C-alpha positions as semicolon CSV with decimal commas, in nm:
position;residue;x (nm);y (nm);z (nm)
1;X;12,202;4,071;13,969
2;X;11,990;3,857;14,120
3;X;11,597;3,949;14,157
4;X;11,405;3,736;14,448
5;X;11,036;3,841;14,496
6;X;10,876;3,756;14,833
7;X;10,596;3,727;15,028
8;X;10,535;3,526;15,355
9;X;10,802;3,351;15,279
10;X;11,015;3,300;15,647
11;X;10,945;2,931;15,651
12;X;11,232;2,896;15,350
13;X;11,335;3,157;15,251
14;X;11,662;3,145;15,464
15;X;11,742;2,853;15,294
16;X;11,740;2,986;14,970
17;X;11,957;3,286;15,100
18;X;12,247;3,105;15,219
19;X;12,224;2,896;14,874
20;X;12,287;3,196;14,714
21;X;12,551;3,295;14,960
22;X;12,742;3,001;14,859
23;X;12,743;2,975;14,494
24;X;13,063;2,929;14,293
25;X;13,017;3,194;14,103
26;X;13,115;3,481;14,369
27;X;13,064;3,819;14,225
28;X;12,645;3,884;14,266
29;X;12,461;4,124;14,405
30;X;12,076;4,068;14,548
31;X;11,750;4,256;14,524
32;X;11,435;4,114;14,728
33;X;11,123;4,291;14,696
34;X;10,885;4,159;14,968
35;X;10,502;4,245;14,917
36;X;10,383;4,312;15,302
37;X;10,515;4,006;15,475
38;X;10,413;3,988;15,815
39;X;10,582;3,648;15,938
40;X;10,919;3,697;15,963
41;X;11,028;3,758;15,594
42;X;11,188;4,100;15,601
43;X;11,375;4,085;15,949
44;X;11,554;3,725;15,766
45;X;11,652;3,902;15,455
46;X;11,782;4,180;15,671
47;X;12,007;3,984;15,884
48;X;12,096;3,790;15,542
49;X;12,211;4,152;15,410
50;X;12,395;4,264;15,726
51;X;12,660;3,957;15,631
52;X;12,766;4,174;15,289
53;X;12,910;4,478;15,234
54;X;12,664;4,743;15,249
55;X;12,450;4,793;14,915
56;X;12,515;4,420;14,798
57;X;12,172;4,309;14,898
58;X;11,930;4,537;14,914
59;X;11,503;4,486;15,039
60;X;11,283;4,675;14,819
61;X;10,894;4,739;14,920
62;X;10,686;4,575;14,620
63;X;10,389;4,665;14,491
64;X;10,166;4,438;14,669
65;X;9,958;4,304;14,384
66;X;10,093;3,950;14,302
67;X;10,431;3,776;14,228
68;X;10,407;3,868;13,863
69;X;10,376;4,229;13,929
70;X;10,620;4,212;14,232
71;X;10,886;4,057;13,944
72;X;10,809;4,293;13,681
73;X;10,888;4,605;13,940
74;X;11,220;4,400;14,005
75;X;11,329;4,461;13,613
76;X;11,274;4,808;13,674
77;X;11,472;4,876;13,952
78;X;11,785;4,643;13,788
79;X;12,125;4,826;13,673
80;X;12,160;4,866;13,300
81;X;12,417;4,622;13,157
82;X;12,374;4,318;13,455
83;X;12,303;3,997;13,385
84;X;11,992;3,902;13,519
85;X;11,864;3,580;13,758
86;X;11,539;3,527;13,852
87;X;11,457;3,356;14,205
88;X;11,210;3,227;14,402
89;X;11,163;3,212;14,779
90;X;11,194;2,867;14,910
91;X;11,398;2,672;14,665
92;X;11,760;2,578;14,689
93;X;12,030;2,666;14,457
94;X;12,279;2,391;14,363
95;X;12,616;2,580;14,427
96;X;12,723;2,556;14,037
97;X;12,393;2,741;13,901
98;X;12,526;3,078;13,846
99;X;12,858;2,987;13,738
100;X;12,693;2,748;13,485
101;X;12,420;2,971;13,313
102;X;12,679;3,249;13,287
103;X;12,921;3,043;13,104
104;X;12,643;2,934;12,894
105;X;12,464;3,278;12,819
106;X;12,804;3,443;12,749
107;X;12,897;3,664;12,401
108;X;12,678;3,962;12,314
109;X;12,376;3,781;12,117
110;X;12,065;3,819;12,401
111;X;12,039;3,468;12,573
112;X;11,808;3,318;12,803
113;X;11,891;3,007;13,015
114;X;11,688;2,788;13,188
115;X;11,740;2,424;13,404
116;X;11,530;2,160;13,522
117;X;11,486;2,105;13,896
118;X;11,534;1,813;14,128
119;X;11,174;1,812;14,273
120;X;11,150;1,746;14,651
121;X;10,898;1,763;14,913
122;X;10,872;2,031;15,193
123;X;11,195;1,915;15,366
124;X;11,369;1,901;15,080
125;X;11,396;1,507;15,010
126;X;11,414;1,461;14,646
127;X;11,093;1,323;14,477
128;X;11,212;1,308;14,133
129;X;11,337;1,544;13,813
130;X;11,156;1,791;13,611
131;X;11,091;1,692;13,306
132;X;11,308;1,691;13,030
133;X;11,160;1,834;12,704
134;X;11,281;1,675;12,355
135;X;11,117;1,966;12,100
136;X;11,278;2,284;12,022
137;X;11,219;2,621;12,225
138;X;11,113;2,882;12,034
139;X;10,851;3,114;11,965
140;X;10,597;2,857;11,844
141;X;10,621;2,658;12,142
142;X;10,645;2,963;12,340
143;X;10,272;3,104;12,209
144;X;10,134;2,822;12,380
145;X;10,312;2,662;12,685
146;X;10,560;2,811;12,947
147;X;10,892;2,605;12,983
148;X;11,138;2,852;13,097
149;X;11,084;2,809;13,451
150;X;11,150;3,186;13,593
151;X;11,317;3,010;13,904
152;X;11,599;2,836;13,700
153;X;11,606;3,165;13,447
154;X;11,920;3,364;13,357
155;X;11,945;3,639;13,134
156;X;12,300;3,800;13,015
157;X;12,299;4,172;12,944
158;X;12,134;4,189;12,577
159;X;11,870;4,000;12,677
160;X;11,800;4,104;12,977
161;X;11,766;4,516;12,822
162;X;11,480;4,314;12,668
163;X;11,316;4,253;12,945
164;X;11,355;4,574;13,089
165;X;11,238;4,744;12,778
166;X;10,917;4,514;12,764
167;X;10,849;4,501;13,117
168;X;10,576;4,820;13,072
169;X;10,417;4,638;12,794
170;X;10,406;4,339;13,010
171;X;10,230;4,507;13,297
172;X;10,027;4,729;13,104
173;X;9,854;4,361;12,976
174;X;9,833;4,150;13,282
175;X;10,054;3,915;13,187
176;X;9,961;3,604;13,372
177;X;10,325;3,478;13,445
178;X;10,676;3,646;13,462
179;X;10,851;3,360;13,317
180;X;10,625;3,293;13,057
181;X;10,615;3,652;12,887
182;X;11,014;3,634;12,917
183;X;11,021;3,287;12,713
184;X;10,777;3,452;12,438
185;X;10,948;3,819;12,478
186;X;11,323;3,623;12,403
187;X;11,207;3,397;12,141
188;X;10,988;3,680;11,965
189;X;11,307;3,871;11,984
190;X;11,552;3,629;11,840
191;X;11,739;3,548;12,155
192;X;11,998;3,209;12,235
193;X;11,737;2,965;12,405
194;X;11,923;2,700;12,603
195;X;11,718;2,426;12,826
196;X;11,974;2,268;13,032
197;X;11,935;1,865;13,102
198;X;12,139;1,911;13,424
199;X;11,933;1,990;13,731
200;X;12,011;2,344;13,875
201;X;11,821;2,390;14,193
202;X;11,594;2,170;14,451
203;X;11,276;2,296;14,323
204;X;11,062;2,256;14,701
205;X;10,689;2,143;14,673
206;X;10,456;2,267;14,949
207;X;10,094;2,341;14,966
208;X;10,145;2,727;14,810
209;X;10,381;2,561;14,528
210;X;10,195;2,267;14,434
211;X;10,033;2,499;14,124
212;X;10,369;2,502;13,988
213;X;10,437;2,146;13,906
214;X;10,380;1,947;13,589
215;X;10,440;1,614;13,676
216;X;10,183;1,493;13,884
217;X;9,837;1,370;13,792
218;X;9,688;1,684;13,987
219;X;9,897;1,945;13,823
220;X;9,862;1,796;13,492
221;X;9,443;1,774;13,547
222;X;9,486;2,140;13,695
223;X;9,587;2,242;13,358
224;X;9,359;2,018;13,146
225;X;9,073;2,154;13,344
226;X;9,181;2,507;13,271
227;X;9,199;2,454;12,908
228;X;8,851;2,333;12,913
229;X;8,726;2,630;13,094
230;X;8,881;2,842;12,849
231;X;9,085;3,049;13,089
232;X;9,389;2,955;12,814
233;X;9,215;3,192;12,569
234;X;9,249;3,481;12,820
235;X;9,590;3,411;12,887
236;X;9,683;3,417;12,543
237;X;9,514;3,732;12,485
238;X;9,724;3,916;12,750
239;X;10,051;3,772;12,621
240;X;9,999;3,861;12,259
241;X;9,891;4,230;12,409
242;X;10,246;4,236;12,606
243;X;10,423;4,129;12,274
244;X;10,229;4,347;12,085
245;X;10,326;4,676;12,329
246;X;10,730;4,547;12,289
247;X;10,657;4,523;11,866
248;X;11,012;4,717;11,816
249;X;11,177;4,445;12,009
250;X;11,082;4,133;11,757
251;X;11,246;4,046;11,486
252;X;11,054;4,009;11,163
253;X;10,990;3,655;11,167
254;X;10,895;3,746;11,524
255;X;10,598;4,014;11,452
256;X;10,514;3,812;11,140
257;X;10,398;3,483;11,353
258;X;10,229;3,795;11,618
259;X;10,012;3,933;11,363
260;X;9,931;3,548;11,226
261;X;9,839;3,394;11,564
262;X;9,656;3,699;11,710
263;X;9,301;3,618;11,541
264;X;9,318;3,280;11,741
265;X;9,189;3,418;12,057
266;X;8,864;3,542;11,863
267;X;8,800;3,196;11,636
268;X;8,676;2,832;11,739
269;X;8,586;2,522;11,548
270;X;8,786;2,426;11,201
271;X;8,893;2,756;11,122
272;X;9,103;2,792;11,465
273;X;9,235;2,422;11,424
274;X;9,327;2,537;11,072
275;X;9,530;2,847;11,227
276;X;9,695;2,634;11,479
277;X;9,828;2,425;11,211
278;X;9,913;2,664;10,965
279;X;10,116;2,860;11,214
280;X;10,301;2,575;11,368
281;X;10,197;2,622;11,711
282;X;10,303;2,308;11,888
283;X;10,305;2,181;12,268
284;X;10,620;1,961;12,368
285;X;10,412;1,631;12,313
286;X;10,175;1,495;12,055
287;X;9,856;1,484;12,383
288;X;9,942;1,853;12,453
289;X;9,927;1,962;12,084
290;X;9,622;1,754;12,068
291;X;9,422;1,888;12,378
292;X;9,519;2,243;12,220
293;X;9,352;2,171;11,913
294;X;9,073;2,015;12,086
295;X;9,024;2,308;12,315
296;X;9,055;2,488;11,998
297;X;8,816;2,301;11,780
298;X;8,569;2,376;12,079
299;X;8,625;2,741;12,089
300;X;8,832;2,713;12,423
301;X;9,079;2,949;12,319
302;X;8,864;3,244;12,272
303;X;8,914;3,520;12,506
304;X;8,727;3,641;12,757
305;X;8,895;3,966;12,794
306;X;8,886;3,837;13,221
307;X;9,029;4,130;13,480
308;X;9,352;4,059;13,667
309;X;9,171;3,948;13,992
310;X;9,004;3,658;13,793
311;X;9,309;3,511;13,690
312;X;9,534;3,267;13,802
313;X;9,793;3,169;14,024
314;X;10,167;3,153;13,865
315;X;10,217;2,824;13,775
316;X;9,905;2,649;13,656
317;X;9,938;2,694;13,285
């Protein structure tokens, strides 16, 4: 089951359709939940779905408060016992990316796969890869930076009854990002993590996706900027709330590292530096780690307990 939130999305979106239309991997079915799109969106998805059989894709009204909200509602409204794809709007799927993440998030052990992307520009001329990350995934890493991108995410059927099962936790906290919670959520919980080296989608950069990337000097002084602002420390405090509502999912070593880390968002100065390292909280490169302890050190990570309508954009994180 594949779970595509929208919104205003007719400039691309048909080219993400028919990329899904033509995937190796033949037998999926398609929910889109469009938030109120007035250009176009929902009469393109409709024609999309008049192509299938009736009931194979199917256009959902969302809940009009965000993309992270609109994706959360998706979880609810999947079948028990489906594997589960996330999707954006205006990407492209290579035709191999469902076959390949269900080969490789197959057995009964929850599993969660993600890909990098082949970044391009608006029309779709590649600009360069993703980056490829070199330390593990896990829970540690997960605390602290997103990797999983949601758009290249796949979830088989134990893992994605975790996500359903946390998904009122989730929204209950305000969780900043969809794809972030679900790294934390599946690592907290024990599940397969695979990062796959091999591209699986043209990952389009326009003006509304820009936020996303993490590879350009903008992006990256985006996210520096953020940190220094302290808006980390509020995103933090959200996730931990969302794992902390899903408790009976983690595994021990899972809720022991919650209950360790959770004082971070209230410290600053040595004692949060010492917590960082005592924990084991790590970004994917020695400047990342350091500009967490820095922001740390500074008390940068301290929450400000900010409503939903301060926060973010997905992406910038």
């Amino acid at each position: 089951m594949i779970l595509l939130a929208s919104y205003q999305g007719a400039a691309h979106i048909g080219a993400q359709l028919d990329s899904i239309a033509v995937q190796t991997h033949r037998d999926w079915s398609l929910i889109v939940s469009d938030d109120g799109s007035t250009d176009g969106t929902r009469d393109i998805v409709r024609d999309f779905a008049a192509r299938f059989p009736s009931g194979r894709v199917a256009l959902v009204d969302g809940p009009r408060k965000g993309a992270t909200p609109n994706f959360l509602s998706l979880l609810a409204r999947a079948p028990e016992g489906a594997a589960l794809a996330f999707s954006d709007q205006d990407d492209l799927w290579l035709p191999g990316k469902l076959s390949r993440a269900l080969d490789v998030v197959s057995g009964a052990q929850p599993a969660h796969y993600a890909a990098r992307t082949i970044i391009t520009d608006e029309n779709l001329c590649p600009l360069t890869g993703s980056r490829l990350f070199h330390r593990p995934f896990g829970l540690r890493n997960a605390l602290v930076q997103a990797l999983m991108a949601g758009n290249t995410s796949v979830f088989n059927p134990a893992a994605a009854r975790l996500l359903k099962e946390g998904a009122a936790a989730a929204e209950a906290a305000q969780i900043p990002a969809h794809d972030w919670w679900a790294y934390q959520l599946m690592a907290a919980a024990g599940a397969r993590l695979v990062h796959d080296p091999q591209p699986a989608l043209l990952y389009r950069q326009h003006p509304r996706s820009e936020v996303g990337r993490n590879d350009t000097l903008g992006a990256l002084a985006l996210r520096a900027r953020r940190l220094a602002q302290g808006e980390f420390g509020d995103w933090m405090a959200s996730n931990l709330d969302a794992l902390a509502g899903a408790e009976h999912l983690l595994t021990k070593e899972g809720r022991d590292l919650l209950h360790a880390v959770r004082p971070l968002i209230d410290m600053s100065g040595a004692e949060a530096v010492r917590l960082i390292l005592k924990t084991g909280l790590y970004r994917q490169t020695r400047a990342g780690t350091a500009a967490l302890l820095s922001a740390a050190a500074a008390g940068r990570l301290r929450a400000r307990r900010l409503p939903q309508a301060s926060r973010p954009p997905e992406g910038g994180r």
